[in-house]
PDB file of C-alpha atoms in Angstrom:
ATOM      1  CA  VAL A  21      66.542  58.622  85.500  1.00 43.00           C
ATOM      2  CA  PHE A  22      66.236  57.225  82.107  1.00 44.00           C
ATOM      3  CA  LYS A  23      69.574  56.628  80.419  1.00 44.00           C
ATOM      4  CA  PRO A  24      69.288  56.576  77.125  1.00 45.00           C
ATOM      5  CA  ILE A  25      68.564  53.045  75.290  1.00 45.00           C
ATOM      6  CA  ARG A  26      71.702  51.830  74.399  1.00 43.00           C
ATOM      7  CA  ALA A  27      74.052  53.820  75.041  1.00 43.00           C
ATOM      8  CA  SER A  28      75.573  52.261  78.174  1.00 44.00           C
ATOM      9  CA  PHE A  29      76.683  49.139  76.354  1.00 43.00           C
ATOM     10  CA  GLN A  30      75.941  49.052  72.438  1.00 43.00           C
ATOM     11  CA  GLU A  31      78.553  51.559  72.221  1.00 39.00           C
ATOM     12  CA  THR A  32      80.855  50.251  74.409  1.00 41.00           C
ATOM     13  CA  SER A  33      80.353  46.541  72.713  1.00 42.00           C
ATOM     14  CA  THR A  34      81.849  46.910  69.248  1.00 36.00           C
ATOM     15  CA  ALA A  35      84.869  48.534  70.518  1.00 33.00           C
ATOM     16  CA  THR A  36      86.044  47.088  73.318  1.00 38.00           C
ATOM     17  CA  MET A  37      84.725  43.296  73.540  1.00 41.00           C
ATOM     18  CA  ALA A  38      87.681  42.810  71.267  1.00 36.00           C
ATOM     19  CA  GLY A  39      90.164  43.592  73.439  1.00 37.00           C
ATOM     20  CA  ALA A  40      88.633  43.426  76.549  1.00 51.00           C
ATOM     21  CA  ASP A  41      88.943  41.090  79.484  1.00 85.00           C
ATOM     22  CA  ILE A  42      86.999  38.022  79.815  1.00 88.00           C
ATOM     23  CA  SER A  43      86.322  39.557  83.446  1.00 89.00           C
ATOM     24  CA  GLU A  44      84.974  42.929  81.404  1.00 93.00           C
ATOM     25  CA  ILE A  45      82.665  42.043  79.976  1.00 92.00           C
ATOM     26  CA  PHE A  46      81.508  39.672  83.021  1.00 92.00           C
ATOM     27  CA  ARG A  47      80.872  43.162  85.224  1.00 93.00           C
ATOM     28  CA  LYS A  48      79.233  44.756  81.832  1.00 93.00           C
ATOM     29  CA  ALA A  49      76.611  41.547  81.784  1.00 92.00           C
ATOM     30  CA  ASP A  50      76.303  42.049  85.603  1.00 93.00           C
ATOM     31  CA  LYS A  51      75.775  45.466  85.289  1.00 93.00           C
ATOM     32  CA  LEU A  52      72.864  44.840  82.656  1.00 92.00           C
ATOM     33  CA  LYS A  53      71.657  42.281  84.796  1.00 92.00           C
ATOM     34  CA  ARG A  54      70.951  44.952  87.552  1.00 92.00           C
ATOM     35  CA  ASP A  55      69.374  47.064  84.965  1.00 91.00           C
ATOM     36  CA  VAL A  56      66.992  44.884  83.791  1.00 89.00           C
ATOM     37  CA  ASP A  57      66.354  43.804  87.522  1.00 89.00           C
ATOM     38  CA  ALA A  58      66.023  47.403  88.115  1.00 88.00           C
ATOM     39  CA  CYS A  59      63.563  48.071  85.280  1.00 86.00           C
ATOM     40  CA  LEU A  60      61.152  45.003  85.828  1.00 84.00           C
ATOM     41  CA  GLU A  61      60.697  46.640  89.728  1.00 85.00           C
ATOM     42  CA  GLY A  62      60.123  50.151  87.940  1.00 81.00           C
ATOM     43  CA  PHE A  63      56.847  48.031  86.312  1.00 74.00           C
ATOM     44  CA  ALA A  64      55.827  47.222  89.632  1.00 71.00           C
ATOM     45  CA  ALA A  65      56.286  50.590  90.761  1.00 69.00           C
ATOM     46  CA  PRO A  66      52.891  52.491  91.368  1.00 62.00           C
ATOM     47  CA  LYS A  67      52.359  53.947  87.455  1.00 59.00           C
ATOM     48  CA  GLY A  68      53.194  57.408  86.711  1.00 52.00           C
ATOM     49  CA  SER A  69      56.109  57.294  89.322  1.00 49.00           C
ATOM     50  CA  GLN A  70      58.818  55.955  86.681  1.00 49.00           C
ATOM     51  CA  GLY A  71      57.243  57.490  83.065  1.00 52.00           C
ATOM     52  CA  SER A  72      55.438  56.393  80.660  1.00 60.00           C
ATOM     53  CA  ASP A  73      55.109  53.007  80.260  1.00 71.00           C
ATOM     54  CA  VAL A  74      55.988  52.595  75.894  1.00 74.00           C
ATOM     55  CA  ALA A  75      59.407  54.370  77.077  1.00 78.00           C
ATOM     56  CA  MET A  76      59.722  51.314  80.334  1.00 80.00           C
ATOM     57  CA  GLN A  77      58.806  49.169  77.731  1.00 80.00           C
ATOM     58  CA  GLN A  78      61.612  49.888  75.168  1.00 82.00           C
ATOM     59  CA  ARG A  79      63.595  49.966  77.368  1.00 85.00           C
ATOM     60  CA  LEU A  80      63.022  46.599  79.114  1.00 85.00           C
ATOM     61  CA  ALA A  81      64.046  45.633  75.221  1.00 84.00           C
ATOM     62  CA  ALA A  82      66.718  46.730  74.520  1.00 87.00           C
ATOM     63  CA  LEU A  83      67.995  46.252  77.870  1.00 90.00           C
ATOM     64  CA  PHE A  84      67.625  42.564  77.514  1.00 87.00           C
ATOM     65  CA  ALA A  85      68.873  42.307  74.184  1.00 88.00           C
ATOM     66  CA  ASP A  86      71.941  43.684  75.272  1.00 92.00           C
ATOM     67  CA  LEU A  87      71.851  40.981  78.410  1.00 91.00           C
ATOM     68  CA  THR A  88      71.314  38.129  76.311  1.00 90.00           C
ATOM     69  CA  ASN A  89      74.277  39.233  73.483  1.00 91.00           C
ATOM     70  CA  SER A  90      76.939  40.164  76.432  1.00 92.00           C
ATOM     71  CA  THR A  91      75.824  36.210  78.451  1.00 91.00           C
ATOM     72  CA  GLN A  92      76.428  35.437  74.190  1.00 92.00           C
ATOM     73  CA  ILE A  93      79.389  37.033  74.244  1.00 91.00           C
ATOM     74  CA  LEU A  94      80.425  35.946  77.323  1.00 90.00           C
ATOM     75  CA  ARG A  95      80.219  32.525  76.790  1.00 90.00           C
ATOM     76  CA  GLU A  96      82.436  32.498  73.200  1.00 89.00           C
ATOM     77  CA  GLU A  97      85.099  34.010  75.599  1.00 89.00           C
ATOM     78  CA  VAL A  98      84.877  31.343  78.414  1.00 89.00           C
ATOM     79  CA  SER A  99      84.748  28.404  75.824  1.00 88.00           C
ATOM     80  CA  ALA A 100      88.006  29.719  74.152  1.00 86.00           C
ATOM     81  CA  LEU A 101      89.936  29.776  77.663  1.00 86.00           C
ATOM     82  CA  PRO A 102      92.304  27.560  78.351  1.00 85.00           C
ATOM     83  CA  GLU A 103      91.688  24.442  80.475  1.00 84.00           C
ATOM     84  CA  LYS A 104      93.369  25.915  83.246  1.00 81.00           C
ATOM     85  CA  GLY A 105      91.159  29.011  83.966  1.00 77.00           C
ATOM     86  CA  ARG A 106      87.850  27.791  82.598  1.00 85.00           C
ATOM     87  CA  ALA A 107      85.945  26.221  85.605  1.00 87.00           C
ATOM     88  CA  VAL A 108      85.566  29.158  87.154  1.00 89.00           C
ATOM     89  CA  TRP A 109      84.711  31.448  84.836  1.00 90.00           C
ATOM     90  CA  ASP A 110      82.238  28.294  83.485  1.00 90.00           C
ATOM     91  CA  ARG A 111      80.523  28.109  86.874  1.00 90.00           C
ATOM     92  CA  LYS A 112      80.286  32.319  86.942  1.00 91.00           C
ATOM     93  CA  ALA A 113      79.067  32.013  82.857  1.00 91.00           C
ATOM     94  CA  MET A 114      76.552  28.766  83.764  1.00 92.00           C
ATOM     95  CA  ARG A 115      74.910  31.394  86.749  1.00 93.00           C
ATOM     96  CA  LEU A 116      74.400  34.295  84.430  1.00 92.00           C
ATOM     97  CA  GLU A 117      72.734  32.430  81.684  1.00 92.00           C
ATOM     98  CA  GLU A 118      70.442  30.936  84.467  1.00 92.00           C
ATOM     99  CA  ASP A 119      69.804  34.084  85.586  1.00 91.00           C
ATOM    100  CA  VAL A 120      68.558  35.212  82.089  1.00 91.00           C
ATOM    101  CA  SER A 121      66.608  32.342  81.653  1.00 89.00           C
ATOM    102  CA  VAL A 122      64.431  33.561  84.728  1.00 89.00           C
ATOM    103  CA  LEU A 123      64.457  37.663  83.469  1.00 88.00           C
ATOM    104  CA  GLN A 124      63.150  36.021  80.232  1.00 86.00           C
ATOM    105  CA  GLN A 125      60.227  34.998  81.464  1.00 84.00           C
ATOM    106  CA  ALA A 126      59.688  38.409  83.534  1.00 84.00           C
ATOM    107  CA  VAL A 127      60.694  40.093  80.019  1.00 82.00           C
ATOM    108  CA  ASP A 128      58.105  38.112  78.503  1.00 80.00           C
ATOM    109  CA  LYS A 129      55.370  38.726  80.693  1.00 79.00           C
ATOM    110  CA  GLN A 130      56.404  41.968  80.560  1.00 77.00           C
ATOM    111  CA  LEU A 131      56.641  42.631  77.255  1.00 78.00           C
ATOM    112  CA  GLY A 132      54.493  40.658  75.988  1.00 76.00           C
ATOM    113  CA  GLN A 133      51.628  43.518  75.102  1.00 67.00           C
ATOM    114  CA  PHE A 134      53.710  45.890  74.069  1.00 67.00           C
ATOM    115  CA  TYR A 135      54.912  43.423  71.178  1.00 70.00           C
ATOM    116  CA  LYS A 136      51.613  41.955  70.570  1.00 71.00           C
ATOM    117  CA  VAL A 137      50.653  45.682  69.276  1.00 73.00           C
ATOM    118  CA  GLN A 138      53.775  45.501  66.643  1.00 71.00           C
ATOM    119  CA  ARG A 139      52.672  42.443  65.427  1.00 69.00           C
ATOM    120  CA  GLU A 140      49.545  43.174  65.065  1.00 78.00           C
ATOM    121  CA  ALA A 141      50.863  46.639  63.491  1.00 79.00           C
ATOM    122  CA  GLU A 142      52.986  44.441  61.654  1.00 72.00           C
ATOM    123  CA  ASN A 143      50.405  41.998  60.161  1.00 75.00           C
ATOM    124  CA  ARG A 144      47.975  45.191  59.487  1.00 79.00           C
ATOM    125  CA  LYS A 145      51.087  46.249  57.460  1.00 80.00           C
ATOM    126  CA  LYS A 146      51.686  42.998  55.618  1.00 73.00           C
ATOM    127  CA  LEU A 147      48.019  42.783  55.501  1.00 77.00           C
ATOM    128  CA  PHE A 148      46.463  46.042  53.375  1.00 77.00           C
ATOM    129  CA  GLY A 149      50.318  46.238  51.779  1.00 70.00           C
ATOM    130  CA  ASP A 150      52.495  49.651  52.713  1.00 63.00           C
ATOM    131  CA  LYS A 151      50.124  52.779  51.303  1.00 61.00           C
ATOM    132  CA  LYS A 152      53.423  55.292  51.264  1.00 61.00           C
ATOM    133  CA  LYS A 153      55.519  53.160  48.585  1.00 57.00           C
ATOM    134  CA  THR A 154      53.474  55.595  45.682  1.00 52.00           C
ATOM    135  CA  ASP A 155      55.957  56.183  43.056  1.00 59.00           C
ATOM    136  CA  GLY A 156      54.060  57.659  40.579  1.00 62.00           C
ATOM    137  CA  PRO A 157      50.548  57.364  38.966  1.00 65.00           C
ATOM    138  CA  ASP A 158      51.442  53.692  37.052  1.00 73.00           C
ATOM    139  CA  ASP A 159      52.319  52.532  41.469  1.00 78.00           C
ATOM    140  CA  GLU A 160      48.798  53.630  42.749  1.00 81.00           C
ATOM    141  CA  MET A 161      47.162  51.897  39.649  1.00 86.00           C
ATOM    142  CA  GLN A 162      48.956  48.808  40.294  1.00 87.00           C
ATOM    143  CA  GLY A 163      47.663  48.881  43.688  1.00 83.00           C
ATOM    144  CA  LEU A 164      44.334  49.554  43.212  1.00 87.00           C
ATOM    145  CA  ALA A 165      44.137  46.711  40.632  1.00 90.00           C
ATOM    146  CA  ARG A 166      45.618  44.169  43.875  1.00 91.00           C
ATOM    147  CA  GLU A 167      43.501  45.610  45.869  1.00 91.00           C
ATOM    148  CA  ASN A 168      40.417  45.146  42.852  1.00 93.00           C
ATOM    149  CA  LYS A 169      41.676  41.427  42.621  1.00 93.00           C
ATOM    150  CA  ALA A 170      41.975  40.562  46.168  1.00 92.00           C
ATOM    151  CA  LEU A 171      38.373  41.502  46.368  1.00 93.00           C
ATOM    152  CA  ARG A 172      37.100  40.328  44.292  1.00 94.00           C
ATOM    153  CA  ASP A 173      39.093  36.459  45.187  1.00 92.00           C
ATOM    154  CA  SER A 174      37.801  37.071  47.979  1.00 93.00           C
ATOM    155  CA  ALA A 175      33.662  37.520  46.866  1.00 94.00           C
ATOM    156  CA  ASN A 176      34.622  34.452  45.190  1.00 93.00           C
ATOM    157  CA  ALA A 177      36.006  32.908  47.917  1.00 93.00           C
ATOM    158  CA  LEU A 178      32.692  32.967  50.516  1.00 94.00           C
ATOM    159  CA  ASP A 179      30.321  32.712  46.980  1.00 94.00           C
ATOM    160  CA  GLU A 180      31.446  28.877  47.846  1.00 94.00           C
ATOM    161  CA  VAL A 181      31.175  29.627  50.796  1.00 95.00           C
ATOM    162  CA  LEU A 182      27.823  29.884  51.332  1.00 95.00           C
ATOM    163  CA  GLU A 183      26.981  27.569  48.467  1.00 95.00           C
ATOM    164  CA  GLN A 184      28.607  24.136  50.437  1.00 95.00           C
ATOM    165  CA  GLY A 185      26.620  25.899  53.278  1.00 95.00           C
ATOM    166  CA  ARG A 186      23.372  25.319  50.906  1.00 96.00           C
ATOM    167  CA  SER A 187      24.391  21.965  49.888  1.00 95.00           C
ATOM    168  CA  ILE A 188      25.152  21.025  53.458  1.00 96.00           C
ATOM    169  CA  PHE A 189      21.646  22.563  54.364  1.00 96.00           C
ATOM    170  CA  GLY A 190      19.911  20.834  51.935  1.00 95.00           C
ATOM    171  CA  ASN A 191      21.337  17.801  53.038  1.00 95.00           C
ATOM    172  CA  LEU A 192      20.475  18.277  56.589  1.00 96.00           C
ATOM    173  CA  VAL A 193      16.970  18.645  55.602  1.00 96.00           C
ATOM    174  CA  GLY A 194      16.159  15.522  53.135  1.00 95.00           C
ATOM    175  CA  GLN A 195      18.155  13.312  56.409  1.00 94.00           C
ATOM    176  CA  ASN A 196      15.446  14.829  58.328  1.00 94.00           C
ATOM    177  CA  LYS A 197      12.384  14.212  56.202  1.00 94.00           C
ATOM    178  CA  MET A 198      13.993  10.374  56.383  1.00 93.00           C
ATOM    179  CA  LEU A 199      14.475  10.159  59.596  1.00 93.00           C
ATOM    180  CA  LYS A 200      10.625  11.653  60.005  1.00 92.00           C
ATOM    181  CA  ASN A 201       9.504   9.169  57.310  1.00 92.00           C
ATOM    182  CA  ALA A 202      11.593   6.533  59.201  1.00 90.00           C
ATOM    183  CA  ARG A 203       9.849   7.029  62.413  1.00 85.00           C
ATOM    184  CA  THR A 204       6.186   6.995  61.148  1.00 78.00           C
TER     185      THR A 204
END
């Protein structure tokens, strides 16, 4: 049931897009639109019938990226047409762009969790660094020294926050005493 992720359009896009006529580009974009629709319908189908969610999300992301790319190429080709034949293709390109924008919302809804997990992994990698990049003992020591410095900086920042909290608490206690004295 699953086709290779980018084999359908990407392999042929670089070779044929340069020499392809605009109708071929439109047909490929329309086919990609139908594939994205089918993939979105696969998410609505009962689980277990289409394969793993991650594989479907990756396929959907790849298909949609190809669709937006082909839509952009189609728009560029339409703008390069002579004025005489441009009106028909301009309407077709406009309809395709509208369909892509509608599909964008559905794809964002389906891929939101997928990209959230991916984004969290990237943020974790940025925060903790890439643990796999060790070229020698010096790199490991430098990494440990950076980690130690970051921990010290964090401890200093926490101490400052605690000191501010103590100061605020002291001010509130003083105000409370002043209000109690003013009341009596």
